[in-house]
Structures are given as structure tokens and as C-alpha cells.
XYZ file of C-alpha atoms in Angstrom:
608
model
C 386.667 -25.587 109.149
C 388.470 -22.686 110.752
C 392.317 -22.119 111.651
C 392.607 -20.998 115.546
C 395.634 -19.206 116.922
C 397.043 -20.466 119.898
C 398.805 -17.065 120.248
C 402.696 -16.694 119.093
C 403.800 -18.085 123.211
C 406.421 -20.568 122.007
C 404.083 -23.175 123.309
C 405.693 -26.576 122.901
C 404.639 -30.303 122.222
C 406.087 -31.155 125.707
C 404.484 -28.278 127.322
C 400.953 -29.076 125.625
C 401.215 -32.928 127.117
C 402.687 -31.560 130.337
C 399.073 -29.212 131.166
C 397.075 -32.573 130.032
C 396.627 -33.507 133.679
C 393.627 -35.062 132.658
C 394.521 -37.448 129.605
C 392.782 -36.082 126.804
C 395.390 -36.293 124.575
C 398.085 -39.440 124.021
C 401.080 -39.454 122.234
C 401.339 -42.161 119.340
C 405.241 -40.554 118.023
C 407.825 -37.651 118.203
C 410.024 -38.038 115.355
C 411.194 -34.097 115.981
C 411.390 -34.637 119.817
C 408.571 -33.124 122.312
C 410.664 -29.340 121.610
C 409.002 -28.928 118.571
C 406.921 -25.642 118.406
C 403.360 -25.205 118.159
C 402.268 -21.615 116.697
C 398.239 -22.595 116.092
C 395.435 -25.110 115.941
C 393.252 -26.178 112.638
C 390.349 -27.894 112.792
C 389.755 -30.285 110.018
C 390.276 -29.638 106.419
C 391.232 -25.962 105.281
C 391.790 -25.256 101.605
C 394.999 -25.464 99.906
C 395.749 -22.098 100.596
C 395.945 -21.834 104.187
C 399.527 -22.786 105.695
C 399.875 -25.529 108.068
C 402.819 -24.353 109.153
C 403.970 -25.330 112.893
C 400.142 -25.916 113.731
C 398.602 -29.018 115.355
C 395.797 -30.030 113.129
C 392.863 -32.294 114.107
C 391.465 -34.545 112.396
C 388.066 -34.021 112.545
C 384.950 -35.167 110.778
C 384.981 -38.565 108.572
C 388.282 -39.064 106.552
C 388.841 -41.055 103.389
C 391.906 -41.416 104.305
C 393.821 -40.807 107.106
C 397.111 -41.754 106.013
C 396.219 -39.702 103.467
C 395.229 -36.926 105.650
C 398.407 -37.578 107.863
C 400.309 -36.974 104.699
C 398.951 -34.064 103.450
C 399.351 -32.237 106.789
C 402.780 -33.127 106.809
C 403.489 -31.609 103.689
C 401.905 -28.680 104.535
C 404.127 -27.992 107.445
C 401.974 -29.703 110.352
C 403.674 -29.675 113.969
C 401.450 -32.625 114.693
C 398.019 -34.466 114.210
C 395.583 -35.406 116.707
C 393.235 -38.576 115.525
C 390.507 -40.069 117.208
C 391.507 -42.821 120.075
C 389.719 -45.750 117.728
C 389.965 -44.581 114.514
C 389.516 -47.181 111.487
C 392.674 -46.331 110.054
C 394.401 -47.431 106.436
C 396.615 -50.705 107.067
C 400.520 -49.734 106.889
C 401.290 -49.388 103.225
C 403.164 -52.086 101.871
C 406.232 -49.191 101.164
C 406.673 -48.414 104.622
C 408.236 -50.498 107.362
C 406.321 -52.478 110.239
C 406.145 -50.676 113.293
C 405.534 -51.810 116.558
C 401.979 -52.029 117.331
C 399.132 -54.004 115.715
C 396.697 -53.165 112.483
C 395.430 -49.887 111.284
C 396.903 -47.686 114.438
C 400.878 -49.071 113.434
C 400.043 -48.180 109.903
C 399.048 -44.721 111.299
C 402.546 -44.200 112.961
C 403.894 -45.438 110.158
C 402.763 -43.270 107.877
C 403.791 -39.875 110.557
C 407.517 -41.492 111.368
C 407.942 -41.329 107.152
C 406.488 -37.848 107.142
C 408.532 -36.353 109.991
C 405.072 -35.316 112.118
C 404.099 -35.813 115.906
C 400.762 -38.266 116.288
C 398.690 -38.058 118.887
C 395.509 -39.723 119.868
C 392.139 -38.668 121.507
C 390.947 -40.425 124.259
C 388.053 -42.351 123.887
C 385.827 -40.469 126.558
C 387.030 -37.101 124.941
C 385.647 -35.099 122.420
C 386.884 -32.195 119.977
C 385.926 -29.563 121.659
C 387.765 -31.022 125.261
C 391.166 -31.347 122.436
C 390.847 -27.652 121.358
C 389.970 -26.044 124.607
C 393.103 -28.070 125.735
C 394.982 -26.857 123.208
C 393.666 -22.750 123.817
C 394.711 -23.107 127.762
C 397.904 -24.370 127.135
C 398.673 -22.088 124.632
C 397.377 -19.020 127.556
C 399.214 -21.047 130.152
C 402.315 -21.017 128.214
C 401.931 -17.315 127.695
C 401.241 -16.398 131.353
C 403.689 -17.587 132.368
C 406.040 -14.367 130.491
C 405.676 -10.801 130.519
C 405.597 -9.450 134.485
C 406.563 -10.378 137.981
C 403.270 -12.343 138.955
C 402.886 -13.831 135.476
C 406.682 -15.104 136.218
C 405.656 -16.142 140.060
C 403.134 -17.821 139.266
C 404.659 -20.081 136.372
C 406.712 -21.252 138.753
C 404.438 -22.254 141.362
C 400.731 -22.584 140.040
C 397.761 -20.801 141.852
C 399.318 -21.387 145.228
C 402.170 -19.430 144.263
C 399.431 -16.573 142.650
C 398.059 -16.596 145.818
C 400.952 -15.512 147.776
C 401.702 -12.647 145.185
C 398.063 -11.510 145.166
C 398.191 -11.078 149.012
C 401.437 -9.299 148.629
C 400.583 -6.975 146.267
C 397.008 -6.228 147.673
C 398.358 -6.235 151.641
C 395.334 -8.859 151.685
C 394.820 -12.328 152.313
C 394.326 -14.379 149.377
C 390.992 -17.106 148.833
C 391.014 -18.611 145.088
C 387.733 -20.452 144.495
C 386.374 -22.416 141.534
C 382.328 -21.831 140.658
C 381.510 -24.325 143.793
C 382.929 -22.086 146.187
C 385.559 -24.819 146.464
C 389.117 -23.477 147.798
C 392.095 -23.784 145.532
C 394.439 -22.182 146.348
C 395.110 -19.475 149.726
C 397.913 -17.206 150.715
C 399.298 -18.053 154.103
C 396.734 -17.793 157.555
C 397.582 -15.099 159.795
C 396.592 -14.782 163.461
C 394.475 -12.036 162.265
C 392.259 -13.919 160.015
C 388.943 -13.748 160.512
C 386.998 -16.664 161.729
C 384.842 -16.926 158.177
C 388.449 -17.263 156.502
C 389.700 -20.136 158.729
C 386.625 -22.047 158.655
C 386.565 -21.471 154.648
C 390.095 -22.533 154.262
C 390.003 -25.861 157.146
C 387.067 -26.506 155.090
C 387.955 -26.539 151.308
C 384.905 -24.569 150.668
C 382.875 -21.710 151.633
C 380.214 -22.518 154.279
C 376.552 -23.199 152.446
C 375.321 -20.463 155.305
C 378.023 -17.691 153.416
C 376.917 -18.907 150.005
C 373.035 -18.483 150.768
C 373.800 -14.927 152.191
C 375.787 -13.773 149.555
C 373.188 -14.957 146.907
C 370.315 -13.190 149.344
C 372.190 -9.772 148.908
C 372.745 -9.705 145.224
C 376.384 -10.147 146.176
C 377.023 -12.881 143.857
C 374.795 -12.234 140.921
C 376.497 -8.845 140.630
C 379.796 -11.189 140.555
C 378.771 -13.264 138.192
C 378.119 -10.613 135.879
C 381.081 -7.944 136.195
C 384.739 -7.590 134.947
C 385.243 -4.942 137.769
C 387.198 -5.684 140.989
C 384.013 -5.567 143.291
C 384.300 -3.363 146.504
C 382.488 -5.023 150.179
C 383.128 -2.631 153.122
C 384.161 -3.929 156.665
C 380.751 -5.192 158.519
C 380.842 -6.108 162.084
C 383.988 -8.571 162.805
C 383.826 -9.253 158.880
C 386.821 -7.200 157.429
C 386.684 -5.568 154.060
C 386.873 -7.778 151.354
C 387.686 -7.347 147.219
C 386.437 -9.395 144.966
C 386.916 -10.523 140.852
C 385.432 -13.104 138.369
C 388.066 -15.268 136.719
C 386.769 -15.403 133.192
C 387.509 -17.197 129.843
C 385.648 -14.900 127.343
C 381.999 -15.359 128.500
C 382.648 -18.104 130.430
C 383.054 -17.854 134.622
C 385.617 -19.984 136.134
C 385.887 -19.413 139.770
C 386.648 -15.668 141.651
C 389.532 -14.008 143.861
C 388.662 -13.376 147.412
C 390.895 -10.377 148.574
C 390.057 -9.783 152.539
C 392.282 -7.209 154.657
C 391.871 -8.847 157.714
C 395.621 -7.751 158.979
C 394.426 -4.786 160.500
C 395.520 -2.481 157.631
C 394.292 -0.824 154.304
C 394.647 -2.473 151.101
C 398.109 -1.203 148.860
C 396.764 1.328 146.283
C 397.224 -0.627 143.509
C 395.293 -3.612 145.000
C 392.773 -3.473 142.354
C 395.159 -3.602 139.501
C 396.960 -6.578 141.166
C 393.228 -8.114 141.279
C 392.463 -7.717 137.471
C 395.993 -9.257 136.877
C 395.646 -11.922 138.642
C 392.624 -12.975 137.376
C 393.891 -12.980 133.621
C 396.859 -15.193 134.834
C 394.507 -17.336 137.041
C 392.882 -18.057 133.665
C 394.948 -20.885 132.291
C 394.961 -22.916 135.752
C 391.257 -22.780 135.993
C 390.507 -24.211 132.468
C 393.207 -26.508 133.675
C 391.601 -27.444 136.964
C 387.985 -27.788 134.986
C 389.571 -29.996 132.414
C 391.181 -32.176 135.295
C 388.029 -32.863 136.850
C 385.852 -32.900 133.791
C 387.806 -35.231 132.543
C 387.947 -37.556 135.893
C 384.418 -37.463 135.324
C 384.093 -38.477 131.618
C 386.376 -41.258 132.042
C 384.840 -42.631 135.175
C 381.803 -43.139 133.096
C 383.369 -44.332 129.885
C 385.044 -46.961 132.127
C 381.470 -47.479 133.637
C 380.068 -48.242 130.209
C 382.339 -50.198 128.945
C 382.651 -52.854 132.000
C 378.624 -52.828 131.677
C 378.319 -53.175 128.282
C 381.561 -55.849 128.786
C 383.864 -53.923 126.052
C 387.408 -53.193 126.584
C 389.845 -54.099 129.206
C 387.502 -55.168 132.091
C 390.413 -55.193 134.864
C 391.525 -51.433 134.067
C 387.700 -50.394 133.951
C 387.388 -51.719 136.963
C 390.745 -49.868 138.255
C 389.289 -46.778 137.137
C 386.356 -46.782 139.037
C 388.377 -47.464 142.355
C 387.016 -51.030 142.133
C 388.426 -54.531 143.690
C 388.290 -56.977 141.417
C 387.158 -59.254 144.108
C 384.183 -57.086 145.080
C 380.932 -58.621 144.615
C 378.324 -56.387 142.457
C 375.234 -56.802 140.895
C 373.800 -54.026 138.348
C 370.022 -52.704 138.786
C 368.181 -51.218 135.991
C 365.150 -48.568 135.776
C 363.505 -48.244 132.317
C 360.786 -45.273 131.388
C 357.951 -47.021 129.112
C 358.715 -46.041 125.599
C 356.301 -43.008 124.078
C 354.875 -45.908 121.934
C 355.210 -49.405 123.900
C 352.311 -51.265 123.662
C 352.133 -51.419 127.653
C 351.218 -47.600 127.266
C 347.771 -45.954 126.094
C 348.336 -44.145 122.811
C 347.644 -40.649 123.233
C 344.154 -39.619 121.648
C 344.313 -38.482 118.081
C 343.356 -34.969 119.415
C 346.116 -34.674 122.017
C 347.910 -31.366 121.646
C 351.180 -31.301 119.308
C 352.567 -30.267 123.168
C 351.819 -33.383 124.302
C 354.563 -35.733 123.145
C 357.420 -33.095 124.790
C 355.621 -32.917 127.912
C 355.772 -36.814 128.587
C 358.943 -36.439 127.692
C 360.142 -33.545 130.367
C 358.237 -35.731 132.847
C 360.230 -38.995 131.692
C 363.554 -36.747 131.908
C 362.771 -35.440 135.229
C 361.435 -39.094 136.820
C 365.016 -40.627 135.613
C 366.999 -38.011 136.808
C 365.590 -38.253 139.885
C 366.154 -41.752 140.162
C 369.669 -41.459 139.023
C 369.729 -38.977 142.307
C 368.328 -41.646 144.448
C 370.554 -44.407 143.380
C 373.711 -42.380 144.140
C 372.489 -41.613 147.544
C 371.234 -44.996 148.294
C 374.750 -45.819 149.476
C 378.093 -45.074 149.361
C 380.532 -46.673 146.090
C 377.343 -46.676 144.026
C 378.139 -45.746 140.365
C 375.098 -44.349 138.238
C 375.087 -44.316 134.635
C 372.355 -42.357 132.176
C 372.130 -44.355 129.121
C 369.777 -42.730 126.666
C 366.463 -42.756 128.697
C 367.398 -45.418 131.178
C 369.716 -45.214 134.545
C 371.517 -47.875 135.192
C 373.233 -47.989 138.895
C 376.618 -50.730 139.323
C 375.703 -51.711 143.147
C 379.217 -53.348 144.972
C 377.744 -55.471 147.381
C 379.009 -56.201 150.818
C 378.766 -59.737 152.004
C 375.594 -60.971 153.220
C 373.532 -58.065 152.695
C 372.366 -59.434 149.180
C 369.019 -58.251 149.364
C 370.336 -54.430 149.335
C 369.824 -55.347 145.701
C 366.592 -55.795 145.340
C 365.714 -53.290 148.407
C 367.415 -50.726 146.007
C 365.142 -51.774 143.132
C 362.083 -51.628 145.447
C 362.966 -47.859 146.558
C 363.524 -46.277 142.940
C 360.034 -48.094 141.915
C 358.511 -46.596 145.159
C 360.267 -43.198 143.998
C 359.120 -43.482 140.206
C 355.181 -44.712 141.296
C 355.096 -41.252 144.055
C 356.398 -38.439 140.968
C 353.275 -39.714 139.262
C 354.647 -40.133 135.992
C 351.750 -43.076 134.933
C 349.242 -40.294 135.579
C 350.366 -37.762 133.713
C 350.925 -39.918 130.415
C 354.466 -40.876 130.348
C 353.596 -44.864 131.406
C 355.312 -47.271 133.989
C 359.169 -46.973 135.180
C 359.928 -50.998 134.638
C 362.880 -51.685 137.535
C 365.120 -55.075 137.254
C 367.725 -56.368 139.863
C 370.503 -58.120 137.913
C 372.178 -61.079 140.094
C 375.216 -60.474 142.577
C 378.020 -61.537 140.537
C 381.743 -62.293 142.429
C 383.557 -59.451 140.484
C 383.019 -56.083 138.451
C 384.418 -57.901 135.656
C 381.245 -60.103 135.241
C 379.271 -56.760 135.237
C 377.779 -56.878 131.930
C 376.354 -60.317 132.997
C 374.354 -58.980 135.838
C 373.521 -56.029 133.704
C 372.376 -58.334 130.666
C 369.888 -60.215 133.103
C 368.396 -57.059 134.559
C 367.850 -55.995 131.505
C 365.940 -59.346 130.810
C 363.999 -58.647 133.865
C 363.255 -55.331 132.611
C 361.690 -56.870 129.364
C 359.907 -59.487 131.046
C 357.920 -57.401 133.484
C 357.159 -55.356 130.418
C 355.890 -57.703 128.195
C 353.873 -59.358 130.852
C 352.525 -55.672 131.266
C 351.427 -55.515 127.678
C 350.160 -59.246 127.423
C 347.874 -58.390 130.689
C 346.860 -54.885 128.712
C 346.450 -56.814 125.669
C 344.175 -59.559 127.660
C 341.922 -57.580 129.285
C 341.118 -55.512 126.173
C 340.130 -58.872 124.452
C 337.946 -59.602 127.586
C 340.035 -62.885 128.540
C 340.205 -63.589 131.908
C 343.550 -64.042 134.070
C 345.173 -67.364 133.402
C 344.124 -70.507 136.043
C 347.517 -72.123 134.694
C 350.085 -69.807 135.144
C 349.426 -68.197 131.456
C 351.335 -65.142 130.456
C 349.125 -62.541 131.303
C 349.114 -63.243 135.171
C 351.190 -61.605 138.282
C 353.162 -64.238 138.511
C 354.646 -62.773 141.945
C 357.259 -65.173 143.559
C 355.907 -66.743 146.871
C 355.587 -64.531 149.449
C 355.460 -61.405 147.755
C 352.573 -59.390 148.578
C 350.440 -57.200 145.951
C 351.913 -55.599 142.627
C 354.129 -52.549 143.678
C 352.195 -49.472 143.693
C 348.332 -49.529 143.656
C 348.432 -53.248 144.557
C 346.722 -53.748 141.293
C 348.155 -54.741 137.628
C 351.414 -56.108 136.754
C 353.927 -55.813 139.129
C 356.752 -53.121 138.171
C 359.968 -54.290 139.797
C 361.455 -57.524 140.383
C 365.109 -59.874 140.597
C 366.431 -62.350 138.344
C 366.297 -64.877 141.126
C 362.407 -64.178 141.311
C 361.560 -64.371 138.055
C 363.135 -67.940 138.031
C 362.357 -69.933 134.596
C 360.511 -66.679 133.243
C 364.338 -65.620 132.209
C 365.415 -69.104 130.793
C 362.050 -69.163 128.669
C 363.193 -65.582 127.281
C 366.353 -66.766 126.653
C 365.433 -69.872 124.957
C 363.000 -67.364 122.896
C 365.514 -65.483 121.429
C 368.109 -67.622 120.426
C 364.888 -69.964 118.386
C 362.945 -66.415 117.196
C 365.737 -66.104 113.791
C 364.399 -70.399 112.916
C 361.056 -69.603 113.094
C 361.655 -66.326 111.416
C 363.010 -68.344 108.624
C 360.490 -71.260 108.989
C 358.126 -73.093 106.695
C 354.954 -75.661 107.145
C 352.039 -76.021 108.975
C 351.746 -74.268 112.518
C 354.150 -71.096 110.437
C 351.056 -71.297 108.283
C 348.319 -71.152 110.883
C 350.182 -68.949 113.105
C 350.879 -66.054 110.062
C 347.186 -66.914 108.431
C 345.515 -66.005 111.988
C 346.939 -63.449 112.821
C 346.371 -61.960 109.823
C 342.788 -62.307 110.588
C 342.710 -61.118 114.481
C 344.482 -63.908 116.232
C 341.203 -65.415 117.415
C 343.143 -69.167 117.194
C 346.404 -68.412 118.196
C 344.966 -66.522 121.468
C 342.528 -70.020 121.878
C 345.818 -72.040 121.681
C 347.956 -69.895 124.118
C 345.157 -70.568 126.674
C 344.971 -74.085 125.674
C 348.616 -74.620 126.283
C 348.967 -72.620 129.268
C 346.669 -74.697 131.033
C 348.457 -77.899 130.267
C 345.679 -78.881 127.700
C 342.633 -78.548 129.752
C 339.400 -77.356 127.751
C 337.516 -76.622 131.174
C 340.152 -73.928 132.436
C 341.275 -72.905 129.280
C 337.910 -72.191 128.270
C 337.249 -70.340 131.662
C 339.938 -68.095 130.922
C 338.872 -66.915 127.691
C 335.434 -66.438 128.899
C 334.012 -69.240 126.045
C 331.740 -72.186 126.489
C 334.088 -75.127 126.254
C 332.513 -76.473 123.379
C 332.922 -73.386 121.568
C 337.173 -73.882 122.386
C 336.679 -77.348 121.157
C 335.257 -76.370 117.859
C 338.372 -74.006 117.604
C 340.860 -76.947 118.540
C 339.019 -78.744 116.025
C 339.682 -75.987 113.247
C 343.304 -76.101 113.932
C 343.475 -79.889 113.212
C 340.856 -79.818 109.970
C 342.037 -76.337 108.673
C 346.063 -76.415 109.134
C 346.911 -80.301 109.599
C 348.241 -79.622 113.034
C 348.074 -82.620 115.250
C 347.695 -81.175 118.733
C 348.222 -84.680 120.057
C 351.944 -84.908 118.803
C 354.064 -83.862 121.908
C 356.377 -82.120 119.235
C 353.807 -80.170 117.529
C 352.607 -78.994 120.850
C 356.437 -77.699 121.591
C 356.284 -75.896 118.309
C 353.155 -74.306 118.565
C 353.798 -73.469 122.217
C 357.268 -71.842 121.094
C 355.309 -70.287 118.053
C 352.398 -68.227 120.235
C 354.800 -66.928 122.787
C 357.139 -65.668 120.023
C 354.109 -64.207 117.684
C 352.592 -61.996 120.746
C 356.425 -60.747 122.210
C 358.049 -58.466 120.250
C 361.537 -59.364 119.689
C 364.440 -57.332 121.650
């Protein structure tokens, strides 16, 4: 780990929280006060050598200890320590008072009040590198704000105060935009501003016309690239115009728009005042990037965390500028794993290519679904969760079936990319139920996801079916459609297992999965004669326990059992016979029928 300067600035505790518009960091305890100075940044564990002295140190990486590690940066002169927002911290020692607070994070405190160091905490939706870029802008933002008349200006009054002394200095009127063309910040409007300027400025951005002509004359690629104040001569009613890049090292931030639409020349020195401002614009950009990055990141933390139902449901919910009275339901779209069972294996000669290129089609399906679920409507919150998108739907009242319409659109969306064809299998697509409040969200999302692993497995038991030549079930066996009433063909080809579906339609098909898993860990553990028969034929092919899942599926009828399986029903009888003679499995006891019924749907699904 390295030690990073924050630049000698004077930059304080108070100051550091003060530019954390955006939360990253929380203070835990101040035993010096907030004065106390900061003079550098370490990251992790340096060697006894290096000084700590008047640095924040993070703790990065897994600790031993971190009471320990609290400790030890005390002693060597620590400012303050940032931990992680959760950490599995040491209990409070039994030498050091309580606290307030609860368990390892009092302990924590504890241990820094003892030691004389500040504490801080990373939020949960943070990472290091969002704590040390932090730390780096405040440290510049500190420093701008010292040293010349503009530097001094501007510390007093952000970028809209930069603004106003980049116009005066220039004789120009002042745009500051972010990498989105967005406005920021403007010196005042004249009634010699250009029309391009106005509608800019009344419309927080620069027109998409204006950004698709600068790009078409190099304009902006030669901005992107430069350090130099760039030059663009009057044209027509457009008046000259200078331009910068506001850069962190390699990084682009936004640009200053310099435009001398008041009828005169630019100062002489208007070029100098534009590479000036753009180091002191430096700071507030990072800041302005953090702010929103940050909105961002915690929007989908809280996201997560009400669907996954962790945390403090009613603040979640807060964050994502939801009622708590506001109806919802979650809907679900799941790429076919590389190697589900519902999914040819690729052939043994498939190029070692192969594998990445289902994989850039799987990434660029889902991202385009993500896409389509934002649009769908307005207040729709989207959520990538490894391969899957996962959309939180508020519903309005009466319009239900938006729900399921939704689900019916991204299958439509995922079938027309032609992602089957090219190898990377099925997108599986299942409508959790409305519930009355985001804070039930994780039980809408926990049945969609049940829908999504029912429509699957009834995918692989039809794929499974037909390659054993048996025939689709008379009875309502597993390997059939199975569409509610009413429904028309399978989405897409109107052929095969249908790809999208609600809770409500799938009815009992839920309940049976449910029961399913809670009984797979007894039979896992299980003993006696259908275990025996079930493990001893599969072992051999399954020929029996297939027989039997036909069997029971058609309520015990040889004739349509047999039909299904494509046998002569005395050849199914002589099987039924086997189980009885062979295993000592009555298939006349109404409880050996429940077992064995339980044991062939939970020997051919795989568990979750």
C-alpha cells in the first residue's frame, strides 16, 4: 500500500465532511474536534517506517484486527481512520468503557475515543476508490480556494461565482458544462447574447442539434484531447467563442465556454484567465461527479436491499422517492445459463471463441432489456444483478395487468435480438404479484423469481422428454405448456415452452415448488424403499422413475400413461410390476404414492 499526499492546503476534518455532498463518508467520533488537520491519505498498511502523522488512513483490505489497526494508527500519529460501513469489528474490550451504540461498531468508537483519533465510516454503496478520490478533491478544493483573486472568488461562491470572474476577466460570457453538455454554472445573460446561448442556458444543456455539429466538425474531439484554450472564429450570427477542457490528470470533467457575444474583443489575457479557471474549476467538478455518482450508487444499493428485503425497508423505500403506500410488483428477465440443461451444449469442436461470444450476446440482450424496462414507464427502477435485470414496477390502481404487459414486451424484445439463434438460449421472464407497498418488495421479487425457475425447468423437462421420445403428457404431466386458459400459443414461434408468465398464472405450479423445497433437505437425508428405487434407477438411466412420473401424472391410468411414453400398456404394467417385486413399493398405499410422487419431481428438478 502507498501513502498519497493530499497536498500541504490545511485541509481540515470539517472541511473534508463539508465537500461530501454525496455521503460517502460518515462520522463515527471527533475526540480532537472537526479542526483537526489533515496533511495526507494512506491506504492500508505501510511499514513501520512511514509516519502517520496528521494523515487519514483507510482501512483497507481484510484486518485481523481492527481495534488493533485503530490502535496502531493512533500511535503512529493518525488524524483519523476510515472503516468500512459494516465492518465485523472486535467487541469493546472489557478495559474500555461502554459507549453508546450496539456490538462490534461501539467497541470500534471505543477503542478511537481511548486513542484520541477521528472514526469515520464508509458507506455501504461506496467503495475505496469513491473515499480517496474524495479525499484528493477536497484536499484541491481546499487549496483553490488560496493563492489569487479567482481562486479567492470562487471559494466563496462555487462555479457560479467562477463564472462571473471568468466573464470578467475574458470580457466574455461564461457557459460551464459537465461531459453531458449539461449547464452548471453561467455568468449573467446580456441583451446581446446570442440566441444559441439563451436557448443553452433556459435549457440546462446544449441543444442535441449543437452537440451533433460540433462532433461533425472535429470540434469536440480536438476538445477532448487538448490542454490549450481552443480558438472558434465568429460565423454568421454565432460570435467568437473560446473554449478549455476541465481536467483531473487524464481524466475530462466538463469544458469552459467563453463566447464574446457583447459586441467587443476578448481582454488580452482571456486565455490565461481560461487555463486558470479550469485548474480551479477542478475541485467542483470531481465534486459535482461524486454528487451524482453517488445519488446513483445509493439509489441502487437502496434498490437491492428492499428487493433482496435487507436493511431498513421504510428508508429504502425513502430513497428511491417511494410511498410506502404505493402498490408494486417486481418483474424478472433471466438469460439461460451457458450450461442449463434447457440449452444445447455447444459441440465438442466449437471454437475456444465460442463461450465469450454467447456471452457478449447475453450482455448485450440484458442490457437492452434493462433499456426497455426503464422506458416502459415513468418511476420504473431497473436493477442489473449479475446476468439478470430485475425492474421494481409501482403500479397505479387498476391497471394491474401493466405487469404482466411489461413482462410480455421484454420477452417480445429478447425473442426479436435473436439471442436463441445464435447460441446463448432462452431469456426466461416472470411477473412477481402486485404487492400493497415497496416494503413487501422482496416478496413479489421472491415469486418472480419462482416463476422464472418454473418456466425453466418445465423448459428442460419438455427438452429432456422429447429426447427420450415420450410424448406430451394427456394428464397435465410436467413436460406440457401448461398455458393458463385463454392464453394463446407459447410466446415467440408459437411452439415449445412458453417463456414468460405471472405468479397468478402459474397458480398451484408455485405452491408445488414451494412445497418442493422446503421437503428436498428430508429426502436428501432419507432412507428405505422408494430412496432405494429412486437412487438405484437412476443410476441405471431412469427408465422406472420416468414410467412412474407418467403413471402418476395421469392419476394412475395405464392407458394414458402408457400413451405418453409411447409403450404398449402391458409393457408399463410389467414396469409397475417391477417396482412392487423389485423395491417393496406398494403403489396401492395412498402414502407411498405421495412419496414417490414427491420423490420423481424432486429427482428430475435440480434444486435452487
Amino acid at each position: 500500500m502507498t501513502a498519497r499526499a493530499t497536498r500541504d492546503t490545511g485541509l481540515t476534518l470539517r472541511e473534508l465532511l463539508a465537500f461530501d455532498e454525496g455521503g460517502i463518508l460518515r462520522l463515527l467520533l471527533a475526540p480532537s474536534g472537526q479542526d483537526v488537520a489533515i496533511t495526507g491519505m494512506i491506504i492500508g498498511e505501510e511499514g513501520a517506517a512511514r509516519s502517520y502523522e496528521g494523515r487519514i488512513v483507510l482501512a483497507v483490505g481484510v484486518l485481523p484486527s481492527v481495534n488493533d489497526f485503530i490502535r496502531e494508527a493512533a500511535g503512529r500519529g493518525a488524524a483519523a481512520v476510515v472503516l468500512r460501513d459494516d465492518p465485523s469489528l472486535d467487541p469493546a474490550p472489557e478495559d474500555v468503557p461502554a459507549e453508546p451504540g450496539t456490538g462490534a461498531e461501539a467497541g470500534a468508537v471505543a477503542v478511537a475515543e481511548r486513542a484520541g483519533v477521528a472514526l469515520l465510516a464508509r458507506a455501504a454503496w461506496a467503495d475505496w476508490d469513491d473515499v480517496a478520490t474524495l479525499v484528493r478533491s477536497a484536499a484541491a478544493y481546499a487549496g483553490a480556494g488560496r493563492g489569487d483573486r479567482m481562486a479567492d472568488v470562487t471559494a466563496g461562491g462555487g462555479l457560479a461565482a467562477l463564472a462571473s470572474a471568468v466573464a470578467e476577466f475574458t470580457g466574455g460570457s461564461i457557459t460551464i458544462e459537465d461531459t453531458a453538455f449539461r449547464v452548471l454554472a453561467y455568468s449573467a445573460i446580456g441583451p446581446e447574447a446570442d440566441e444559441l446561448r439563451r436557448s443553452t442556458i433556459l435549457g440546462g444543456r446544449v441543444p442535441d442539434w449543437r452537440v451533433e455539429e460540433l462532433r461533425r466538425s472535429g470540434l469536440l474531439r480536438t476538445l477532448w484531447s487538448s490542454d490549450e484554450v481552443i480558438h472558434r472564429p465568429a460565423d454568421g450570427s454565432s460570435p467568437e467563442r473560446l473554449i478549455i477542457a476541465i481536467r483531473s490528470g487524464r481524466e475530462m470533467l466538463g469544458s469552459i465556454w467563453a463566447a464574446a457575444d457583447a459586441g467587443g474583443p476578448f481582454t488580452e489575457g482571456a486565455a490565461r484567465a481560461l487555463r486558470r479557471a479550469a485548474e480551479v474549476a477542478v475541485p467542483y467538478l470531481v465534486q459535482h461527479r461524486l454528487r451524482e455518482s453517488g445519488a446513483r450508487r445509493r439509489e441502487e444499493h437502496a434498490l437491492r436491499a428492499l428487493l433482496a428485503g435487507r436493511g431498513d425497508m421504510s428508508t429504502h423505500a425513502w430513497t428511491l422517492g417511494l410511498a410506502p403506500d404505493q402498490p408494486c410488483a417486481v418483474v424478472i428477465a433471466d438469460p439461460a445459463d451457458l450450461g442449463h440443461p434447457a440449452k444445447p451444449a455447444p459441440p465438442a469442436a466449437a471454437p475456444a471463441t465460442a463461450d465469450g461470444q454467447r456471452e457478449a450476446v447475453v450482455e448485450r440482450t440484458m442490457g437492452l432489456l434493462a433499456v426497455q424496462a426503464v422506458s416502459y414507464r415513468a418511476g420504473i427502477r431497473v436493477l442489473r444483478d449479475g446476468g439478470r435485470v430485475m425492474a421494481l414496477v409501482p403500479v397505479r390502481r387498476g391497471a394491474e395487468r401493466d405487469v404482466l404487459a411489461l413482462a410480455r414486451e421484454l420477452d417480445t424484445l429478447a425473442a426479436s435480438l435473436g439471442g436463441a439463434a445464435q447460441g446463448a438460449g432462452p431469456v426466461w421472464v416472470g411477473a412477481g404479484p402486485v404487492v400493497p407497498s415497496p416494503l413487501c418488495a422482496a416478496d413479489s421479487r421472491a415469486d418472480a423469481e419462482l416463476v422464472v425457475r418454473v418456466l425453466r425447468e418445465r423448459a428442460a423437462s419438455a427438452a429432456h422428454e422429447s429426447a427420450a421420445g415420450v410424448g406430451p403428457a394427456g394428464g397435465g404431466g410436467t413436460g406440457d405448456d401448461r398455458r393458463p386458459a385463454g392464453e394463446g400459443p407459447a410466446a415467440g414461434d408459437g411452439r415449445g415452452p412458453r417463456r414468460y408468465a405471472s405468479a397468478a398464472e402459474l397458480g398451484a405450479a408455485l405452491d408445488v415448488q414451494r412445497v418442493l423445497d422446503a421437503v428436498r433437505p428430508v429426502w436428501e437425508r432419507g432412507s428405505g424403499p422408494v430412496y432405494d428405487l429412486v437412487r438405484a434407477d437412476l443410476a441405471s438411466g431412469g427408465e422406472l422413475v420416468r414410467s412412474l412420473a407418467a403413471y402418476l401424472d395421469a392419476s394412475c391410468d395405464v392407458g394414458r400413461a402408457a400413451k405418453r411414453l409411447v409403450l404398449h400398456p402391458n409393457t408399463l404394467r410389467y414396469r409397475l410390476r417391477r417396482v412392487r417385486d423389485r423395491y417393496g413399493v406398494d403403489l396401492d398405499d395412498p402414502d407411498v404414492r405421495l412419496m414417490l410422487t414427491l420423490a420423481v419431481r424432486l429427482a428430475t428438478r435440480p434444486p435452487r
